[in-house]
CSV table of C-alpha atoms in Angstrom, one decimal:
chain,number,residue,atom,x,y,z
E,1,MET,CA,16.9,-44.0,36.0
E,2,THR,CA,14.2,-43.5,33.4
E,3,THR,CA,12.7,-40.5,35.3
E,4,ALA,CA,16.2,-38.9,35.7
E,5,HIS,CA,17.0,-39.5,32.1
E,6,THR,CA,13.7,-37.9,31.0
E,7,ALA,CA,14.4,-34.8,33.2
E,8,ASN,CA,17.9,-34.3,31.8
E,9,THR,CA,16.5,-34.6,28.2
E,10,ALA,CA,13.8,-32.0,29.0
E,11,LYS,CA,16.4,-29.6,30.4
E,12,LYS,CA,18.7,-30.0,27.3
E,13,SER,CA,15.7,-29.5,24.9
E,14,ALA,CA,14.7,-26.4,26.9
E,15,LYS,CA,18.2,-24.9,26.6
E,16,THR,CA,18.4,-25.6,22.9
E,17,SER,CA,14.9,-24.3,22.2
E,18,LYS,CA,15.9,-20.8,23.2
E,19,ASN,CA,18.1,-20.6,20.1
E,20,LYS,CA,15.5,-21.9,17.7
E,21,VAL,CA,13.8,-19.7,15.1
E,22,SER,CA,10.4,-20.9,16.4
E,23,LYS,CA,8.9,-23.9,18.1
E,24,TYR,CA,8.1,-25.3,14.6
E,25,SER,CA,11.7,-25.1,13.4
E,26,LYS,CA,14.7,-27.3,14.2
E,27,ARG,CA,17.1,-24.7,12.9
E,28,LYS,CA,19.2,-22.9,15.6
E,29,VAL,CA,20.1,-19.2,15.5
E,30,ASP,CA,23.4,-18.0,16.7
E,31,PRO,CA,22.9,-15.2,19.4
E,32,ALA,CA,25.3,-13.0,17.3
E,33,PHE,CA,22.6,-12.5,14.7
E,34,TYR,CA,20.4,-10.9,17.3
E,35,TRP,CA,23.2,-8.6,18.4
E,36,MET,CA,23.6,-7.6,14.7
E,37,THR,CA,20.0,-6.2,14.7
E,38,ILE,CA,20.7,-3.7,17.4
E,39,PRO,CA,22.0,-0.9,15.1
E,40,ALA,CA,18.9,-1.3,12.9
E,41,VAL,CA,16.7,-1.2,15.9
E,42,ILE,CA,18.4,2.0,17.2
E,43,LEU,CA,18.1,3.7,13.9
E,44,VAL,CA,14.4,2.8,13.4
E,45,SER,CA,13.6,3.9,16.9
E,46,ILE,CA,15.3,7.3,16.5
E,47,PHE,CA,13.9,8.1,13.0
E,48,LEU,CA,10.5,6.4,13.2
E,49,TYR,CA,9.2,5.5,16.7
E,50,TRP,CA,10.5,8.5,18.5
E,51,PRO,CA,9.0,11.1,16.1
E,52,PHE,CA,5.7,9.2,16.2
E,53,LEU,CA,5.7,9.3,20.0
E,54,GLN,CA,6.5,13.0,19.9
E,55,GLY,CA,3.7,13.7,17.5
E,56,ALA,CA,1.3,11.7,19.6
E,57,ALA,CA,2.3,13.8,22.6
E,58,TYR,CA,1.8,17.1,20.7
E,59,SER,CA,-1.7,15.9,19.7
E,60,PHE,CA,-2.8,16.6,23.3
E,61,THR,CA,-1.6,20.2,23.2
E,62,ASN,CA,-2.3,23.4,21.4
E,63,SER,CA,1.1,23.6,19.8
E,64,GLN,CA,1.5,25.4,16.5
E,65,GLY,CA,4.9,23.7,15.9
E,66,TYR,CA,6.8,26.5,17.6
E,67,GLY,CA,6.7,28.6,20.7
E,68,ASP,CA,4.9,27.8,23.9
E,69,PHE,CA,2.1,25.4,24.2
E,70,LYS,CA,-0.1,23.8,26.9
E,71,PHE,CA,-1.9,20.5,27.5
E,72,ILE,CA,-5.5,20.6,26.3
E,73,GLY,CA,-6.5,16.9,26.6
E,74,LEU,CA,-8.7,15.4,23.9
E,75,LYS,CA,-10.0,18.7,22.4
E,76,ASN,CA,-8.1,18.2,19.2
E,77,TYR,CA,-9.6,14.7,18.7
E,78,ILE,CA,-13.1,15.9,19.5
E,79,ALA,CA,-12.8,18.8,17.1
E,80,MET,CA,-11.4,16.5,14.4
E,81,PHE,CA,-14.3,14.1,14.6
E,82,GLN,CA,-16.7,17.1,14.1
E,83,ASP,CA,-14.7,18.5,11.2
E,84,SER,CA,-16.5,17.8,7.9
E,85,ARG,CA,-13.4,18.6,5.9
E,86,VAL,CA,-11.5,15.8,7.8
E,87,GLY,CA,-14.4,13.4,7.3
E,88,HIS,CA,-14.4,14.1,3.5
E,89,ALA,CA,-10.6,13.5,3.4
E,90,TYR,CA,-11.0,10.1,5.0
E,91,LEU,CA,-13.9,9.1,2.7
E,92,PHE,CA,-12.1,10.3,-0.4
E,93,THR,CA,-8.8,8.5,0.7
E,94,ILE,CA,-10.6,5.2,1.3
E,95,VAL,CA,-12.6,5.3,-1.9
E,96,ILE,CA,-9.6,6.0,-4.2
E,97,ALA,CA,-7.5,3.5,-2.3
E,98,ILE,CA,-10.1,0.8,-3.0
E,99,LEU,CA,-10.2,1.7,-6.7
E,100,ILE,CA,-6.4,1.8,-7.0
E,101,THR,CA,-6.0,-1.5,-5.2
E,102,ILE,CA,-8.5,-3.3,-7.3
E,103,GLY,CA,-7.2,-1.8,-10.6
E,104,THR,CA,-3.6,-2.4,-9.7
E,105,ASN,CA,-4.1,-6.0,-8.8
E,106,PHE,CA,-6.4,-6.8,-11.6
E,107,LEU,CA,-4.1,-5.4,-14.3
E,108,GLY,CA,-1.0,-6.7,-12.5
E,109,MET,CA,-2.3,-10.3,-12.4
E,110,PHE,CA,-3.4,-10.1,-16.0
E,111,LEU,CA,0.0,-8.8,-17.2
E,112,ALA,CA,1.8,-11.3,-15.1
E,113,VAL,CA,-0.1,-14.2,-16.6
E,114,LEU,CA,0.4,-12.8,-20.0
E,115,LEU,CA,4.2,-12.2,-19.5
E,116,ASN,CA,4.6,-15.7,-18.0
E,117,SER,CA,3.1,-17.3,-21.1
E,118,LYS,CA,5.1,-18.4,-24.2
E,119,ILE,CA,5.3,-15.1,-26.2
E,120,ALA,CA,8.2,-13.5,-28.1
E,121,PHE,CA,10.3,-10.8,-26.6
E,122,LYS,CA,9.0,-11.7,-23.1
E,123,ASN,CA,11.9,-10.3,-21.1
E,124,GLY,CA,11.8,-7.1,-23.1
E,125,PHE,CA,8.1,-6.6,-22.3
E,126,ARG,CA,8.9,-7.2,-18.6
E,127,ALA,CA,11.4,-4.4,-18.6
E,128,ILE,CA,9.1,-2.0,-20.5
E,129,PHE,CA,6.2,-2.6,-18.0
E,130,PHE,CA,8.5,-2.0,-15.0
E,131,ILE,CA,9.9,1.3,-16.2
E,132,PRO,CA,7.0,3.4,-14.8
E,133,TYR,CA,7.8,2.2,-11.3
E,134,THR,CA,11.3,3.6,-11.5
E,135,LEU,CA,10.1,7.1,-12.3
E,136,SER,CA,9.4,9.9,-9.8
E,137,VAL,CA,5.7,10.2,-9.0
E,138,LEU,CA,6.0,14.0,-8.9
E,139,VAL,CA,7.7,14.2,-12.3
E,140,ILE,CA,5.2,11.9,-14.0
E,141,GLY,CA,2.4,13.7,-12.1
E,142,TYR,CA,3.2,17.0,-13.8
E,143,VAL,CA,3.4,15.2,-17.2
E,144,PHE,CA,-0.1,13.7,-16.6
E,145,LYS,CA,-1.4,17.1,-15.4
E,146,TYR,CA,-0.4,18.6,-18.8
E,147,ILE,CA,-2.0,15.7,-20.6
E,148,PHE,CA,-5.3,16.0,-18.7
E,149,MET,CA,-5.4,19.8,-19.0
E,150,THR,CA,-4.4,20.4,-22.7
E,151,PRO,CA,-4.4,17.4,-25.2
E,152,LEU,CA,-7.4,15.5,-23.8
E,153,PRO,CA,-9.7,18.6,-23.7
E,154,ALA,CA,-8.7,19.4,-27.3
E,155,ILE,CA,-9.5,15.8,-28.3
E,156,GLY,CA,-12.9,16.0,-26.5
E,157,GLN,CA,-13.7,19.3,-28.3
E,158,ALA,CA,-12.8,17.8,-31.6
E,159,LEU,CA,-15.0,14.8,-31.0
E,160,HIS,CA,-17.8,16.8,-29.4
E,161,ILE,CA,-17.6,14.8,-26.1
E,162,ASP,CA,-18.9,17.2,-23.4
E,163,TRP,CA,-17.3,15.6,-20.3
E,164,LEU,CA,-13.9,15.4,-22.0
E,165,SER,CA,-14.0,18.9,-23.5
E,166,THR,CA,-12.9,20.5,-20.3
E,167,SER,CA,-10.0,19.5,-18.0
E,168,MET,CA,-10.9,16.7,-15.6
E,169,ILE,CA,-8.6,18.2,-13.0
E,170,SER,CA,-10.7,21.3,-12.8
E,171,ASN,CA,-14.0,19.3,-12.6
E,172,PRO,CA,-15.0,18.6,-9.0
E,173,ASP,CA,-16.9,15.4,-10.1
E,174,LEU,CA,-14.1,14.0,-12.3
E,175,ALA,CA,-10.9,15.2,-10.6
E,176,TRP,CA,-10.5,11.8,-8.8
E,177,PHE,CA,-10.0,10.0,-12.1
E,178,PRO,CA,-6.5,11.4,-13.0
E,179,ILE,CA,-5.3,10.5,-9.5
E,180,VAL,CA,-6.6,6.9,-9.7
E,181,PHE,CA,-5.3,6.6,-13.3
E,182,LEU,CA,-1.8,7.8,-12.5
E,183,SER,CA,-1.6,5.6,-9.3
E,184,ILE,CA,-2.6,2.5,-11.2
E,185,TRP,CA,-0.4,3.3,-14.2
E,186,GLN,CA,2.7,3.5,-11.9
E,187,GLY,CA,1.8,0.9,-9.3
E,188,VAL,CA,0.9,-1.9,-11.7
E,189,ALA,CA,4.6,-2.5,-12.4
E,190,TYR,CA,5.5,-3.6,-8.9
E,191,SER,CA,2.3,-5.7,-8.6
E,192,THR,CA,3.1,-7.5,-11.9
E,193,LEU,CA,6.6,-8.2,-10.6
E,194,LEU,CA,5.3,-9.9,-7.5
E,195,TYR,CA,2.8,-11.9,-9.4
E,196,LEU,CA,5.5,-13.0,-11.8
E,197,ALA,CA,7.5,-14.2,-8.9
E,198,GLY,CA,4.6,-16.2,-7.6
E,199,LEU,CA,3.9,-17.8,-11.0
E,200,GLN,CA,7.6,-18.9,-11.2
E,201,THR,CA,7.0,-21.1,-8.2
E,202,ILE,CA,4.3,-23.2,-9.9
E,203,ASP,CA,5.5,-26.5,-11.4
E,204,ASN,CA,4.7,-26.9,-15.1
E,205,GLU,CA,3.8,-30.5,-14.5
E,206,ILE,CA,0.6,-29.4,-12.8
E,207,TYR,CA,-0.5,-27.6,-16.0
E,208,GLU,CA,0.5,-30.6,-18.1
E,209,ALA,CA,-1.6,-32.9,-15.9
E,210,ALA,CA,-4.5,-30.5,-16.1
E,211,ALA,CA,-4.2,-30.3,-19.9
E,212,ILE,CA,-4.5,-34.1,-20.1
E,213,ASP,CA,-7.7,-33.9,-18.0
E,214,GLY,CA,-9.1,-31.4,-20.5
E,215,VAL,CA,-9.1,-28.3,-18.3
E,216,ASN,CA,-9.6,-25.1,-20.3
E,217,ALA,CA,-7.7,-21.8,-19.8
E,218,TRP,CA,-10.4,-20.2,-17.6
E,219,GLN,CA,-10.5,-23.3,-15.3
E,220,ASN,CA,-6.7,-23.5,-15.4
E,221,PHE,CA,-6.5,-20.0,-13.9
E,222,TRP,CA,-9.2,-20.3,-11.2
E,223,GLN,CA,-8.5,-23.8,-10.1
E,224,ILE,CA,-4.7,-23.9,-10.4
E,225,THR,CA,-3.0,-20.6,-10.9
E,226,PHE,CA,-4.9,-18.3,-8.5
E,227,PRO,CA,-5.0,-20.7,-5.5
E,228,LEU,CA,-1.2,-21.4,-5.8
E,229,ILE,CA,-0.3,-17.7,-5.9
E,230,GLY,CA,-2.6,-16.9,-3.0
E,231,PRO,CA,0.2,-15.7,-0.7
E,232,PHE,CA,1.4,-13.3,-3.4
E,233,PHE,CA,-2.1,-12.0,-3.9
E,234,THR,CA,-2.4,-11.3,-0.1
E,235,ILE,CA,1.0,-9.4,-0.1
E,236,ASN,CA,0.0,-7.4,-3.2
E,237,MET,CA,-3.4,-6.5,-1.7
E,238,VAL,CA,-1.9,-5.3,1.6
E,239,LEU,CA,0.9,-3.3,0.0
E,240,SER,CA,-1.4,-1.8,-2.6
E,241,LEU,CA,-3.9,-0.7,-0.1
E,242,LYS,CA,-1.3,0.7,2.3
E,243,ASN,CA,0.4,2.7,-0.5
E,244,SER,CA,-2.9,4.0,-1.9
E,245,LEU,CA,-4.1,5.2,1.5
E,246,GLY,CA,-0.9,7.2,1.9
E,247,ALA,CA,-1.4,8.9,-1.5
E,248,PHE,CA,0.3,12.3,-1.4
E,249,ASP,CA,2.7,12.9,-4.4
E,250,GLN,CA,-0.1,12.3,-6.9
E,251,ILE,CA,-2.3,14.9,-5.1
E,252,MET,CA,0.6,17.4,-4.9
E,253,ALA,CA,1.4,17.1,-8.6
E,254,LEU,CA,-2.1,16.9,-10.1
E,255,THR,CA,-4.7,18.8,-8.0
E,256,LYS,CA,-3.1,20.2,-4.8
E,257,GLY,CA,-6.3,19.1,-3.1
E,258,GLY,CA,-8.6,21.0,-5.4
E,259,PRO,CA,-11.0,21.9,-6.8
E,260,ASP,CA,-12.8,23.1,-3.7
E,261,SER,CA,-10.9,20.6,-1.5
E,262,LYS,CA,-12.6,17.8,-3.3
E,263,THR,CA,-9.4,15.7,-3.8
E,264,GLU,CA,-7.8,16.2,-0.4
E,265,THR,CA,-6.4,12.9,1.0
E,266,VAL,CA,-5.6,12.5,4.7
E,267,SER,CA,-1.9,12.6,4.1
E,268,TYR,CA,-2.2,15.8,2.0
E,269,LEU,CA,-4.5,17.4,4.6
E,270,ILE,CA,-2.0,16.7,7.4
E,271,PHE,CA,0.9,18.1,5.4
E,272,GLN,CA,-0.9,21.2,4.1
E,273,ASN,CA,-2.7,22.3,7.3
E,274,GLY,CA,-0.3,20.9,9.8
E,275,LEU,CA,2.8,22.6,8.4
E,276,GLY,CA,1.3,25.5,6.4
E,277,ASN,CA,-1.7,26.7,8.3
E,278,GLY,CA,-0.7,26.5,11.9
E,279,GLU,CA,-2.7,23.4,12.8
E,280,TYR,CA,0.3,21.4,14.0
E,281,SER,CA,-1.2,19.7,17.1
E,282,TYR,CA,-4.6,19.4,15.4
E,283,GLN,CA,-3.1,17.5,12.5
E,284,MET,CA,-1.0,15.5,14.8
E,285,ALA,CA,-4.2,14.2,16.3
E,286,ASN,CA,-5.3,13.5,12.7
E,287,ALA,CA,-2.1,11.6,12.0
E,288,VAL,CA,-2.4,9.4,15.1
E,289,THR,CA,-6.0,8.6,14.2
E,290,PHE,CA,-5.0,7.8,10.6
E,291,PHE,CA,-2.2,5.5,11.9
E,292,ILE,CA,-4.8,3.6,14.0
E,293,VAL,CA,-7.2,3.3,11.0
E,294,LEU,CA,-4.3,2.0,8.8
E,295,ALA,CA,-3.4,-0.6,11.5
E,296,ILE,CA,-7.0,-1.8,11.8
E,297,LEU,CA,-7.4,-2.1,8.0
E,298,ALA,CA,-4.1,-4.0,7.6
E,299,PHE,CA,-5.1,-6.4,10.4
E,300,VAL,CA,-8.6,-7.0,9.0
E,301,GLN,CA,-7.1,-7.4,5.5
E,302,LEU,CA,-4.5,-10.0,6.6
E,303,LYS,CA,-7.1,-11.9,8.6
E,304,PHE,CA,-9.5,-12.0,5.7
E,305,PHE,CA,-7.1,-13.1,3.1
E,306,SER,CA,-5.4,-15.6,5.4
E,307,GLY,CA,-8.7,-17.2,6.0
E,308,LYS,CA,-9.3,-17.4,2.3
E,309,GLU,CA,-6.0,-19.1,1.8
E,310,LYS,CA,-6.7,-21.8,4.4
E,311,VAL,CA,-10.0,-22.5,2.8
């Protein structure tokens, strides 16, 4: 009897486990919810996965985006790895992405802690800091282009500052700065919002207990605040790096890849040469490679920060 009862119980649990969210959850999911995802899956497949597969297929041909083409194997990939212009685009993209990610998260966390403190007009400041995120990157990019090309050089000439006396956008050594500055200025709003959401989850009683123990503001942040918003820090870092690596609008508005192709990002290079200069299949190979690089970086980033959170 005991054996039969155990077998029946196991069968019942096996049946019910199929509808569970996961093996760690006791909550059941109605199969209707899975059917409701089918329209979304179809749309994503048509507009995202199918174009990606088509592009990957074209990367093994000599297609110019129109007309006849033939299969050429890995020639596009081999040529791409020997192209110094592509190599520079990858290096420039990664460097500015790191700078933007660090700057966005540092300022975002600082502003979030500040706006979460007891200050007057707190909600008003939150709205003000979030306004840049709602504006078009291209529109703001053209505004910043004017600022960096006219008012700033005039100020530099008046103050006799040599490096500021000419436009940074036309300087091959400084053209990266307006791009990074614009990206941080606009991206910090979303980063601040996420950090604010994380700070709202921390119980004030923890800070009150720490105050009784004589913990100062610096220790308060590193020993309480930062560890407790660890998941939000991970999300912000991953999203910031992903968005920064795909920088395109900033380049289009500010520099258009110049001067002398010094500020070409991978996304801009794929667009400019793939659609404008007849390198369709060649840049498709570049796009597939870039997708693999992004996937690897995201995986490494998630593993690294997940490990830090566990520690």
